[in-house]
CSV table of C-alpha atoms in Angstrom, one decimal:
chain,number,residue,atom,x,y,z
O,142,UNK,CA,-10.0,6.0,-30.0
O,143,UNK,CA,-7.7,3.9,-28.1
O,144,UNK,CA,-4.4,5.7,-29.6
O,145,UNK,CA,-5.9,9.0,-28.8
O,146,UNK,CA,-6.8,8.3,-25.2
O,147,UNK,CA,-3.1,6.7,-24.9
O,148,UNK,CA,-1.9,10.2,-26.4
O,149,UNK,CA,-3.5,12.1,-23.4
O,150,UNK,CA,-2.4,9.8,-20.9
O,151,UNK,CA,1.2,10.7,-22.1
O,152,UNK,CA,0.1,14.2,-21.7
O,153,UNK,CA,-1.6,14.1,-18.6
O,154,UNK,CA,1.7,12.7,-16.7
O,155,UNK,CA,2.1,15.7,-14.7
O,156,UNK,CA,-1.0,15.5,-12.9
O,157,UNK,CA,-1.8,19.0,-12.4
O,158,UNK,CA,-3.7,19.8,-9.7
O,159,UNK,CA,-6.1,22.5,-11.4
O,160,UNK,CA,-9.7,21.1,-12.2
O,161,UNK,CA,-9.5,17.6,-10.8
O,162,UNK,CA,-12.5,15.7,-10.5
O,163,UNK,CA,-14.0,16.2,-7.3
O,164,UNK,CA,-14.0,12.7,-5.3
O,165,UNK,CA,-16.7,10.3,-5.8
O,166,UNK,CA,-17.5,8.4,-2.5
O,167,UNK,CA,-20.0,6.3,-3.9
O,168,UNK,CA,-18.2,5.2,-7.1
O,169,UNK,CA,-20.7,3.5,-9.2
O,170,UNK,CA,-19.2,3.1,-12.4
O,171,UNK,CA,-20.9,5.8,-14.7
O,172,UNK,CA,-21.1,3.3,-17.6
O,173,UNK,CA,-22.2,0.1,-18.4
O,174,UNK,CA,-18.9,-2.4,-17.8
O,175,UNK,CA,-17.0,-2.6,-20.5
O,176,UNK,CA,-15.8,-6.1,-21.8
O,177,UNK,CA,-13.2,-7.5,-20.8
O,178,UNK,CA,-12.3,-8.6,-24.9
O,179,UNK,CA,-11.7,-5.0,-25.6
O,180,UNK,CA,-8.4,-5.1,-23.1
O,181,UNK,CA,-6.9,-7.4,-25.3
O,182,UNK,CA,-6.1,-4.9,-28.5
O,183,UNK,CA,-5.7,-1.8,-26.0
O,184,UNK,CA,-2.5,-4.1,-23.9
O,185,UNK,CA,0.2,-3.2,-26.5
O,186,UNK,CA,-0.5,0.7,-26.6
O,187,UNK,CA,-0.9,0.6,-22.7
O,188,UNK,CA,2.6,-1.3,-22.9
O,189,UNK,CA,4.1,1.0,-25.1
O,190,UNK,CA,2.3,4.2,-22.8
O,191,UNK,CA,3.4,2.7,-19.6
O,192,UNK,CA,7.2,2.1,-20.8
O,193,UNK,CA,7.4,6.0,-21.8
O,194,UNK,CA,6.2,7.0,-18.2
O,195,UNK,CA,9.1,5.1,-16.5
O,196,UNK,CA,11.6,5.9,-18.8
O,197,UNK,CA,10.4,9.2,-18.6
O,198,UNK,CA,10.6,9.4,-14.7
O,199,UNK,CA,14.0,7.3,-14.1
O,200,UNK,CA,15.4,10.4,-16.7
O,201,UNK,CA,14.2,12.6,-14.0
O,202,UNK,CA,15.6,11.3,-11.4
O,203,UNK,CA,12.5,9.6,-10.1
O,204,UNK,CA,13.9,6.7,-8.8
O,205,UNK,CA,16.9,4.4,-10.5
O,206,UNK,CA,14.6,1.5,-11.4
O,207,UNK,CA,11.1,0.5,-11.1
O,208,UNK,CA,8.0,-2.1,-12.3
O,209,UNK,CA,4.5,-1.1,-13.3
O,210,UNK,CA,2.3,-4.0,-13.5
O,211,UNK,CA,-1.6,-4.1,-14.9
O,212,UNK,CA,-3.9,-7.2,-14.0
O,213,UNK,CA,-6.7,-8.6,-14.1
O,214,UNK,CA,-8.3,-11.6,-11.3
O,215,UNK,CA,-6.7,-14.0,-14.5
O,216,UNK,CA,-3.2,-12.3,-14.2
O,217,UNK,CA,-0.8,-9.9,-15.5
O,218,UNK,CA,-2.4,-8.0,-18.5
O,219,UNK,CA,0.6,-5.5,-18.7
O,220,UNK,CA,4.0,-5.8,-17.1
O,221,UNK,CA,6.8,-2.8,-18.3
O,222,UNK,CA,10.3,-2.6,-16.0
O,223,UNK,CA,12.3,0.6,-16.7
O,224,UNK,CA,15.9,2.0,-15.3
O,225,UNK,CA,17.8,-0.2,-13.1
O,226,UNK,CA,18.1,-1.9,-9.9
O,227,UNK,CA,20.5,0.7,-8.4
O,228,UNK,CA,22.1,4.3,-10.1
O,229,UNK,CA,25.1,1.9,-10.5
O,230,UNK,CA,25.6,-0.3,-13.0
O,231,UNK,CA,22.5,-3.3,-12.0
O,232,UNK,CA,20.1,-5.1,-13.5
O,233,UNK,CA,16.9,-3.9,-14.8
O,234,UNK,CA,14.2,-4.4,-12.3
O,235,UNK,CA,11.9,-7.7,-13.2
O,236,UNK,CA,9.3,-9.5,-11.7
O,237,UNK,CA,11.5,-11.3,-9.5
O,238,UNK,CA,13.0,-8.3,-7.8
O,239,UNK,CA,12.4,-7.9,-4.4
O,240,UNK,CA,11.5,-4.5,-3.1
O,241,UNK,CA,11.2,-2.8,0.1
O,242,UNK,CA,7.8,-2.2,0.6
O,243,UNK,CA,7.4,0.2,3.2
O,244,UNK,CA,3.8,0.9,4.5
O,245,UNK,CA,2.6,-1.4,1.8
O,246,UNK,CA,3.1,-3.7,4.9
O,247,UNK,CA,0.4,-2.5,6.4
O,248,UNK,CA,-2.1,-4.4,4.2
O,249,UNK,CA,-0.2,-6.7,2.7
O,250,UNK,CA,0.8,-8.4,6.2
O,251,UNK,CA,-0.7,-6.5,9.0
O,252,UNK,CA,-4.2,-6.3,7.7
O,253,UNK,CA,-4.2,-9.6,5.9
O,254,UNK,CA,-3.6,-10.9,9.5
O,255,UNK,CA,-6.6,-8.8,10.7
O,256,UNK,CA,-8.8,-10.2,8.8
O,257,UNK,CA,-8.3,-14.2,9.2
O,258,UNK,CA,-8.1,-13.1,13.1
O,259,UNK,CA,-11.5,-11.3,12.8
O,260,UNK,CA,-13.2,-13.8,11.0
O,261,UNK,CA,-11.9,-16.7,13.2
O,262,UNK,CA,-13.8,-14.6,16.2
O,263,UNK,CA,-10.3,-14.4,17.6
O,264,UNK,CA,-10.4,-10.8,17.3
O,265,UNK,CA,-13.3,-8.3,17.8
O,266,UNK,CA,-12.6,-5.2,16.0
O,267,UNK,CA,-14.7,-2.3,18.4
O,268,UNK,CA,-12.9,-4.3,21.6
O,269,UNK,CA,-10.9,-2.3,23.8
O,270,UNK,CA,-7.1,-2.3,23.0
O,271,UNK,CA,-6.4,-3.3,26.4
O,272,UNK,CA,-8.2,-6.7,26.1
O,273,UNK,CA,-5.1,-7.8,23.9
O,274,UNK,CA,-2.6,-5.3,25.6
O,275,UNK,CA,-3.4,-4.7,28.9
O,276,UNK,CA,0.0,-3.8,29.6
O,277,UNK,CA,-0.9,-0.2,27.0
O,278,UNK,CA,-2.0,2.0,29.6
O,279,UNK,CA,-2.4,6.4,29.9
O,280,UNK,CA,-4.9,8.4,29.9
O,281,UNK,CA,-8.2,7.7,27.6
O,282,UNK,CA,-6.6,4.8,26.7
O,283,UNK,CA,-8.8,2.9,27.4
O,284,UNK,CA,-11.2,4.3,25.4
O,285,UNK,CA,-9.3,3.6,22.4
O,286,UNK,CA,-10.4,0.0,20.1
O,287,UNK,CA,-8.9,-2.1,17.3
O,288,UNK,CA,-11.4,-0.3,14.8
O,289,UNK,CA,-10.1,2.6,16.1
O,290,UNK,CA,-6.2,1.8,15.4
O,291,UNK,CA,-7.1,0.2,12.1
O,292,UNK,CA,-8.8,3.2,10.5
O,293,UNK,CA,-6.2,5.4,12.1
O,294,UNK,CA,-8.7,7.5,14.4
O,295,UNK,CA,-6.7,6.0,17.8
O,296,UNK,CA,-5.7,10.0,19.4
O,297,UNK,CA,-1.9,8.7,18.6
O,298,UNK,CA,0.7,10.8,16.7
O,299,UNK,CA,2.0,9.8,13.4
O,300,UNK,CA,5.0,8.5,14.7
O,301,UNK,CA,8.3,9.1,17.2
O,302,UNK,CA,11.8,9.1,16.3
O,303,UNK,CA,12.5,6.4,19.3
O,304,UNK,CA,15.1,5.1,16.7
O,305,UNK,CA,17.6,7.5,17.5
O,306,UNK,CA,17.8,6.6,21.3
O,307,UNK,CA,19.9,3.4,19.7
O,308,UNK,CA,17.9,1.0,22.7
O,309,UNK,CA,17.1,-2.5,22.1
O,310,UNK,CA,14.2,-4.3,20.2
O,311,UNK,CA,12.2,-4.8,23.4
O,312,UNK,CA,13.1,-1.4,25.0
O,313,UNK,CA,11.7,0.7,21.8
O,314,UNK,CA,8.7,-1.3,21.6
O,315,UNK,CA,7.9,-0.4,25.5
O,316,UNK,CA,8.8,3.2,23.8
O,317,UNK,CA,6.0,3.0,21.7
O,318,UNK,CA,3.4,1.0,24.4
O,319,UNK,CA,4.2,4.0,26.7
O,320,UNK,CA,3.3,6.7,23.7
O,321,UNK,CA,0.2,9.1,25.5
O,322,UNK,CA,-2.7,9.7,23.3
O,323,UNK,CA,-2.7,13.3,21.4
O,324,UNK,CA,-6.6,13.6,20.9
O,325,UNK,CA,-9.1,11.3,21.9
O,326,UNK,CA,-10.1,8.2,20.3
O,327,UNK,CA,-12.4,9.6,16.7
O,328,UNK,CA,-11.7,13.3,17.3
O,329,UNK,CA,-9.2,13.3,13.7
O,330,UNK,CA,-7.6,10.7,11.5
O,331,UNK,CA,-3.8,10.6,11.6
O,332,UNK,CA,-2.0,8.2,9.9
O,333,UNK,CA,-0.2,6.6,12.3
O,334,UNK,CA,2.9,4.2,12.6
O,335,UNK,CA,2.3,3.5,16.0
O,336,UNK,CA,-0.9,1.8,15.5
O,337,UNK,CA,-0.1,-0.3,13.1
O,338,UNK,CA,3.2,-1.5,15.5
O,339,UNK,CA,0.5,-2.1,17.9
O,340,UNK,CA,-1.9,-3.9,15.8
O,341,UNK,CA,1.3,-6.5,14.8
O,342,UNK,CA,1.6,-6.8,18.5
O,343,UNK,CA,-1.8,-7.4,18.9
O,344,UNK,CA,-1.5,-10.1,16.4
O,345,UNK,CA,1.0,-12.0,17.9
O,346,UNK,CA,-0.6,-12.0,21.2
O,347,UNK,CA,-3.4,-13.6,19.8
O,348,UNK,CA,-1.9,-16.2,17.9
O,349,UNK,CA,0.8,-17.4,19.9
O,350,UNK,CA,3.0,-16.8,16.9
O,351,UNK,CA,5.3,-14.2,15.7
O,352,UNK,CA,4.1,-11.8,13.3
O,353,UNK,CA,6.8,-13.0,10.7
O,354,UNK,CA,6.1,-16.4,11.6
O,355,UNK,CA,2.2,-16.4,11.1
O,356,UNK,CA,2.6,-14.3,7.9
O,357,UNK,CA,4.6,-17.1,6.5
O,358,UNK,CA,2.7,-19.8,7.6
O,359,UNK,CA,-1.2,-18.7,7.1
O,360,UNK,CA,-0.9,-16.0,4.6
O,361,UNK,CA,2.2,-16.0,2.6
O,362,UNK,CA,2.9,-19.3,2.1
O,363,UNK,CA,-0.2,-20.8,1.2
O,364,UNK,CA,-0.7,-18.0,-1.7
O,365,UNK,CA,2.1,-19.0,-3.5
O,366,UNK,CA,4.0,-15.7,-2.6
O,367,UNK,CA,6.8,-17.6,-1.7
O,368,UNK,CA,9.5,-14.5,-1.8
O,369,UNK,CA,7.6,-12.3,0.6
O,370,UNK,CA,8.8,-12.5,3.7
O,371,UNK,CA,11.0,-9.6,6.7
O,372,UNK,CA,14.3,-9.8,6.9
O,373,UNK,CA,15.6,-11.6,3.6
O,374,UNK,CA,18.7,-13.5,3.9
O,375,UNK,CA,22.1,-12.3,2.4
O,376,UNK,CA,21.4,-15.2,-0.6
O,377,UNK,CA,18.9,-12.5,-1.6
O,378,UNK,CA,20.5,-9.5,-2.4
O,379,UNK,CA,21.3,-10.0,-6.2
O,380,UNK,CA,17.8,-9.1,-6.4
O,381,UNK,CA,17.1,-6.8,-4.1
O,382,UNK,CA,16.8,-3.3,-5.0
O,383,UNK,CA,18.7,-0.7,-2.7
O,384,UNK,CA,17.1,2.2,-1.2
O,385,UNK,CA,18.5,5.1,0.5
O,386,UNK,CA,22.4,6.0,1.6
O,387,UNK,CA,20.7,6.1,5.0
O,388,UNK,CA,22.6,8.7,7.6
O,389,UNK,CA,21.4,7.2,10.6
O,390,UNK,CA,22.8,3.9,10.0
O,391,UNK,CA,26.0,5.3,7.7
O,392,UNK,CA,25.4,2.7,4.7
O,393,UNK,CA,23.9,2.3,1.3
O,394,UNK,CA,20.9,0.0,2.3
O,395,UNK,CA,20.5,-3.1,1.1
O,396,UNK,CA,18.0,-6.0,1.8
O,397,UNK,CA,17.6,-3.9,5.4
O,398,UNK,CA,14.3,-2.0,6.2
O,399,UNK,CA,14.0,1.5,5.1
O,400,UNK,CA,11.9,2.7,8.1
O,401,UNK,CA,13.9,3.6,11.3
O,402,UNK,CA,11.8,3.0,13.7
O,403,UNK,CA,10.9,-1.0,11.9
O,404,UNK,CA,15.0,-1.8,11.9
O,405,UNK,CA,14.7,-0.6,15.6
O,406,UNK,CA,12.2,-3.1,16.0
O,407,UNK,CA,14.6,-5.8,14.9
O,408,UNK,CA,13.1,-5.8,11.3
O,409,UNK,CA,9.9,-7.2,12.2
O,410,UNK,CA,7.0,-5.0,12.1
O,411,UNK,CA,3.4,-4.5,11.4
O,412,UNK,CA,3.9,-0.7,9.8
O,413,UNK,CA,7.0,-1.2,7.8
O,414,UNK,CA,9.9,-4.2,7.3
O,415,UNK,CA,8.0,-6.5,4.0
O,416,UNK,CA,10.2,-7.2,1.1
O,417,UNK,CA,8.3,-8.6,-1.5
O,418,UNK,CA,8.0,-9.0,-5.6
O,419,UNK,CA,5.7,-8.0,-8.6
O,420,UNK,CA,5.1,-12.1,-8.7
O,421,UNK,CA,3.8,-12.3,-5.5
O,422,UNK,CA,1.9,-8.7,-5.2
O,423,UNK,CA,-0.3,-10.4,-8.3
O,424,UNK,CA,-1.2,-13.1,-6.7
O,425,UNK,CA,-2.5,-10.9,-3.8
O,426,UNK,CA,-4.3,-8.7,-5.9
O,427,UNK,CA,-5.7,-11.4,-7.5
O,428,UNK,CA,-6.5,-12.7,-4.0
O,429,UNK,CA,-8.8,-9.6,-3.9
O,430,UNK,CA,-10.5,-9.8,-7.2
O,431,UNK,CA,-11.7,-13.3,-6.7
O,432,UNK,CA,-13.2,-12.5,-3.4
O,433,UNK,CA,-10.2,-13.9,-1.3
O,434,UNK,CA,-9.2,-17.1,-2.8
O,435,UNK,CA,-6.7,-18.4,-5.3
O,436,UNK,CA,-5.5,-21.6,-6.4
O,437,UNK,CA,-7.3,-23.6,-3.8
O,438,UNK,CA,-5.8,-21.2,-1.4
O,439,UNK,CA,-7.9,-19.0,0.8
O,440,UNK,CA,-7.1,-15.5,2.8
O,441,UNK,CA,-10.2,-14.9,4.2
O,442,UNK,CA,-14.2,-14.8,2.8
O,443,UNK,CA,-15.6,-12.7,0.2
O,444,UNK,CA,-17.7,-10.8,2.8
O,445,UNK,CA,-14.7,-10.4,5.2
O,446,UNK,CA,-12.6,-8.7,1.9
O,447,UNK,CA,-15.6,-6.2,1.4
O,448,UNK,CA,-15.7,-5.5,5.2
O,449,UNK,CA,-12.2,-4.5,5.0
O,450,UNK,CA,-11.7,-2.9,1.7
O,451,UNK,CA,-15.1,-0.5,2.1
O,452,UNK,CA,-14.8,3.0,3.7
O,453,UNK,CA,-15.3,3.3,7.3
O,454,UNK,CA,-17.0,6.7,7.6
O,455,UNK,CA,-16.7,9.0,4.4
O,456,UNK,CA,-17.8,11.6,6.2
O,457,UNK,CA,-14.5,11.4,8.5
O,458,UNK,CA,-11.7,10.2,6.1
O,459,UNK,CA,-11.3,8.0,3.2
O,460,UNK,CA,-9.8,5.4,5.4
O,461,UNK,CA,-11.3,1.6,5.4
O,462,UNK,CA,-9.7,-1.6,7.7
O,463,UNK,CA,-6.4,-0.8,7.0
O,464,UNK,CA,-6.6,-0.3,3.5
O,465,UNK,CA,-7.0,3.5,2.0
O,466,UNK,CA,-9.9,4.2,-1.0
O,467,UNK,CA,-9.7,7.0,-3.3
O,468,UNK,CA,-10.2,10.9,-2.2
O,469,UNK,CA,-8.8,13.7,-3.8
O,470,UNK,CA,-5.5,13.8,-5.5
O,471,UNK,CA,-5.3,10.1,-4.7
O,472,UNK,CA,-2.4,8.0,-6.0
O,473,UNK,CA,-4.4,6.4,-7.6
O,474,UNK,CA,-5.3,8.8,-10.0
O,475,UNK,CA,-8.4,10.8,-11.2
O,476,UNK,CA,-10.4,7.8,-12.8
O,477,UNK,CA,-10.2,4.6,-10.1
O,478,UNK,CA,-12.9,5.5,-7.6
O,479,UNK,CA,-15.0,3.2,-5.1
O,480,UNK,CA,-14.7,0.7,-3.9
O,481,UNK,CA,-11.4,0.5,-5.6
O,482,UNK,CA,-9.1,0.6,-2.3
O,483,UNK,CA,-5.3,0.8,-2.5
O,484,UNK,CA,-2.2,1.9,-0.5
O,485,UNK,CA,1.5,3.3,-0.8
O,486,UNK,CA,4.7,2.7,0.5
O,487,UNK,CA,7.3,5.8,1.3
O,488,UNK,CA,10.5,4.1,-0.5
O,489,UNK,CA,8.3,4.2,-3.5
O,490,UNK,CA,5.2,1.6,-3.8
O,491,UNK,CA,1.4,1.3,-4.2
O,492,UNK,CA,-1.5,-1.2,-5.2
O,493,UNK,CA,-4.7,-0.3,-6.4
O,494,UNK,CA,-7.5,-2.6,-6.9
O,495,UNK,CA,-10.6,-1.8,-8.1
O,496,UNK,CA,-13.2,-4.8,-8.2
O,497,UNK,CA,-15.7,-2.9,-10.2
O,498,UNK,CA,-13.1,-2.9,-13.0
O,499,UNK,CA,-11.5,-6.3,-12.4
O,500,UNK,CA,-8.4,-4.9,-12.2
O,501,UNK,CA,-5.3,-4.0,-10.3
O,502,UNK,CA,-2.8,-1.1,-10.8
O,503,UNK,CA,0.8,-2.3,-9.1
O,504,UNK,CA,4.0,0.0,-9.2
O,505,UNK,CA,7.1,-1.1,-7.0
O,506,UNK,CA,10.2,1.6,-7.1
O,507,UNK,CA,13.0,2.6,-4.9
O,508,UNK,CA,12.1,6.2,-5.1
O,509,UNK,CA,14.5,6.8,-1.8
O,510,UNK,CA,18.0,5.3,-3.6
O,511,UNK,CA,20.0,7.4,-3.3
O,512,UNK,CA,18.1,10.1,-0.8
O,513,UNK,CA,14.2,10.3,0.4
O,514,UNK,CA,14.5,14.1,-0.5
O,515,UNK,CA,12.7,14.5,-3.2
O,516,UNK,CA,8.8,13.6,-4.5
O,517,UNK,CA,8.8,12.5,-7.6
O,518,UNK,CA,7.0,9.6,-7.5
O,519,UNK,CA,3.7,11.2,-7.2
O,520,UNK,CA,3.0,12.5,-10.8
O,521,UNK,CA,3.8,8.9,-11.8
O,522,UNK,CA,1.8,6.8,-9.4
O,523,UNK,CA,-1.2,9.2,-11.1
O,524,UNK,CA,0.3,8.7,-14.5
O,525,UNK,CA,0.5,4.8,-14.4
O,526,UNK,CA,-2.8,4.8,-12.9
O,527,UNK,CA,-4.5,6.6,-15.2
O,528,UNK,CA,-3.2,4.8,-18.9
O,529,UNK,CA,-4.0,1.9,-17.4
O,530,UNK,CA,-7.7,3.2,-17.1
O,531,UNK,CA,-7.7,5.8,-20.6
O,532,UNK,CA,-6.7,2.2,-22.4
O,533,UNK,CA,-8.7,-0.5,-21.1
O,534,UNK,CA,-12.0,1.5,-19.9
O,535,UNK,CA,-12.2,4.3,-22.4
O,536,UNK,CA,-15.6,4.9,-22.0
O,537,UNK,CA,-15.8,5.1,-18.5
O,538,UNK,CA,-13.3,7.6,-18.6
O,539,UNK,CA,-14.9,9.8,-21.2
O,540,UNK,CA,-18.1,9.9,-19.1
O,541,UNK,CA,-16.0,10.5,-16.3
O,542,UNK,CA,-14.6,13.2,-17.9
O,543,UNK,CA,-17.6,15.0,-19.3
O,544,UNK,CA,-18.2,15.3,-15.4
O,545,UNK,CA,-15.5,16.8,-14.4
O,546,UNK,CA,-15.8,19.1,-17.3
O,547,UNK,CA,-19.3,20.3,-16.5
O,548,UNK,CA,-18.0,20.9,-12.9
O,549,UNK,CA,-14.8,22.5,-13.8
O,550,UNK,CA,-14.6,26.3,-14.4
O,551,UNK,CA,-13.9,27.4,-17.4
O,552,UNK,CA,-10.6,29.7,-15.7
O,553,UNK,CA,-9.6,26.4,-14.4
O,554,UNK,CA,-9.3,24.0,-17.7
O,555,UNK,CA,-8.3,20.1,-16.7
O,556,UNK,CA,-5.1,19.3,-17.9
């Protein structure tokens, strides 16, 4: 049974769109849970599954190098590295190497922030903005509150090119303060840069810290993921991957943040600018999975994780506090379903985690080395996503299955 589902996953790497199962806000699993002994027999055929999607995908161009990594709340169950660090000759990629992670900082920094502010009471998430930045002013704005920035429903755009005006730190962050509202606050979600910049700033005039700083010292530090951090120093860059031959700054990026607008910002912000490493990204997940603690170590309470990683309003988007959870064509694939909640990175990144299944579904690549003009990387996020589930939850993804089939017109066959 196990070989056979492993057979379709290889199959099913394409993710066509055609008869997807519809998305399930209320995710109950539709089976019993399966033990956790069966993973055990099912890791070497996931393995050997996993190694043939990233093989497959760095033939294709997908990106140079990458990691997949399977957990549990005990660990890594399944770790496969493929390709390369770089299309020149480079190392493989290992659980040491340090990726750009793009938007991935929006949860793993940002909202990890968030929430030890929140439950400290030093943040109240349906304040005003203008409580913490009075200086963010325009029309409707103040209307506008941390919930709303957080589940992206704030009435700002997705983002401005300020980058190219070539003005200091200081002067593009007034750039993006002085940004007008396009809708008002709740009207539409659109995921947007500029309220994530604004929730870092936010976060540092709370603390009194730096949002590097505080990272390091209250959330980075004390869960063991010792190699996460902005900015790496040159020591580093063995072991960073590159991304893209960027034309804005003429270079071949290395151990500099992808995102324009973050390396505007001096490195440092709360959308974009985290390196970090499979290593640490499990001990985050695992974070998650053991209702935010680990090793003695403690990011925030178990009720404060669910407050966070549930959906807002499934009626307006799939968004929760910062994090995403699965909707239609998802990244994470067609069987991970609430309240798993996850997130992706542009240069090539994401993190699932799915509590019902104990599990956690981690991919790091450089998709944008040499040029972010091409989208590969979204048949494989799906791919990766769903061996890891056809292998260690077989059941639960027949049953899930047999629903989509008695949904799915018979013009329209699931592929």
């Amino acid at each position: 049974m196990l070989a056979s589902s492993l057979t379709v996953a290889l199959a099913a790497c394409a993710g066509a769109s055609a008869g997807r199962l519809p998305a399930e806000p209320q995710a109950a699993p539709l089976t019993a849970r399966e033990p956790v002994a069966a993973r055990t027999p099912a890791a070497a055929a996931l393995r050997d599954t996993l190694r043939a999607i990233l093989v497959r995908a760095v033939a294709d161009s997908a990106f140079p190098g990458a990691i997949a990594v399977i957990g549990t709340r005990e660990g890594p169950l399944v770790t496969v590295a493929a390709g390369h660090l770089d299309w020149a000759p480079s190392p493989t990629p290992d659980e040491n190497t340090l990726w750009d992670l793009a938007s991935l900082t929006k949860v793993v920094g940002m909202t990890s922030a968030m929430m030890q502010l929140v439950e400290q009471g030093k943040i109240d998430l349906d304040a005003p903005v203008q409580r913490y930045l009075p200086e963010w002013t325009g029309l409707n704005k103040e209307k506008v509150t941390v919930r709303h920035l957080i589940t992206h429903q704030s009435g700002l755009p997705a983002f401005k090119q300020y980058f190219k005006l070539n003005v200091s730190p200081d002067s593009t962050l007034r750039l993006f303060v002085l940004t007008p509202l396009d809708t008002l606050p709740g009207v539409r979600m659109v995921y947007s840069d500029i309220g994530a910049i604004l929730l870092g700033k936010i976060i540092e005039r709370v603390s009194g810290e730096t949002l590097d700083g505080y990272l390091a010292r209250h959330v980075f530090e004390p869960l063991g993921m010792h190699d996460t951090r902005y900015r790496p120093p040159a020591a580093l860059l063995a072991r960073i991957a590159p991304t893209e031959i960027d034309p804005w700054r003429g270079r071949h990026l290395r151990g500099e943040v992808h995102d324009e607008n973050a390396a505007a910002l001096g490195g440092v912000s709360g959308h974009a600018g985290l390196f970090s490493t499979a290593h640490d990204l499990d001990r985050l997940a695992r974070v998650y999975l053991n209702g935010g603690a680990l090793d003695g170590a403690r990011l925030a309470s178990a009720a404060t994780i669910r407050q966070f990683t549930t959906v807002w309003d499934s009626t307006f988007s799939s968004r929760a506090l910062g994090w995403d959870t699965p909707s239609t064509n998802s990244s994470g694939g067609h069987y991970l379903l609430r309240p798993a909640f996850g997130h992706t990175g542009y240069t090539g990144t994401s993190l699932w985690i799915a509590p019902q299944h104990d599990l956690y579904v981690l991919l790091l690549t450089n998709r944008v080395n040499p040029t972010r003009e091409h989208s590969k990387i979204g048949p494989v996020r799906v791919a990766v996503a769903d061996a890891a589930m056809r292998a260690l939850f077989p059941a639960t993804v027949q049953a899930l299955d047999a629903r989509a089939a008695s949904v799915t017109p018979s013009s329209s066959p699931r592929q």
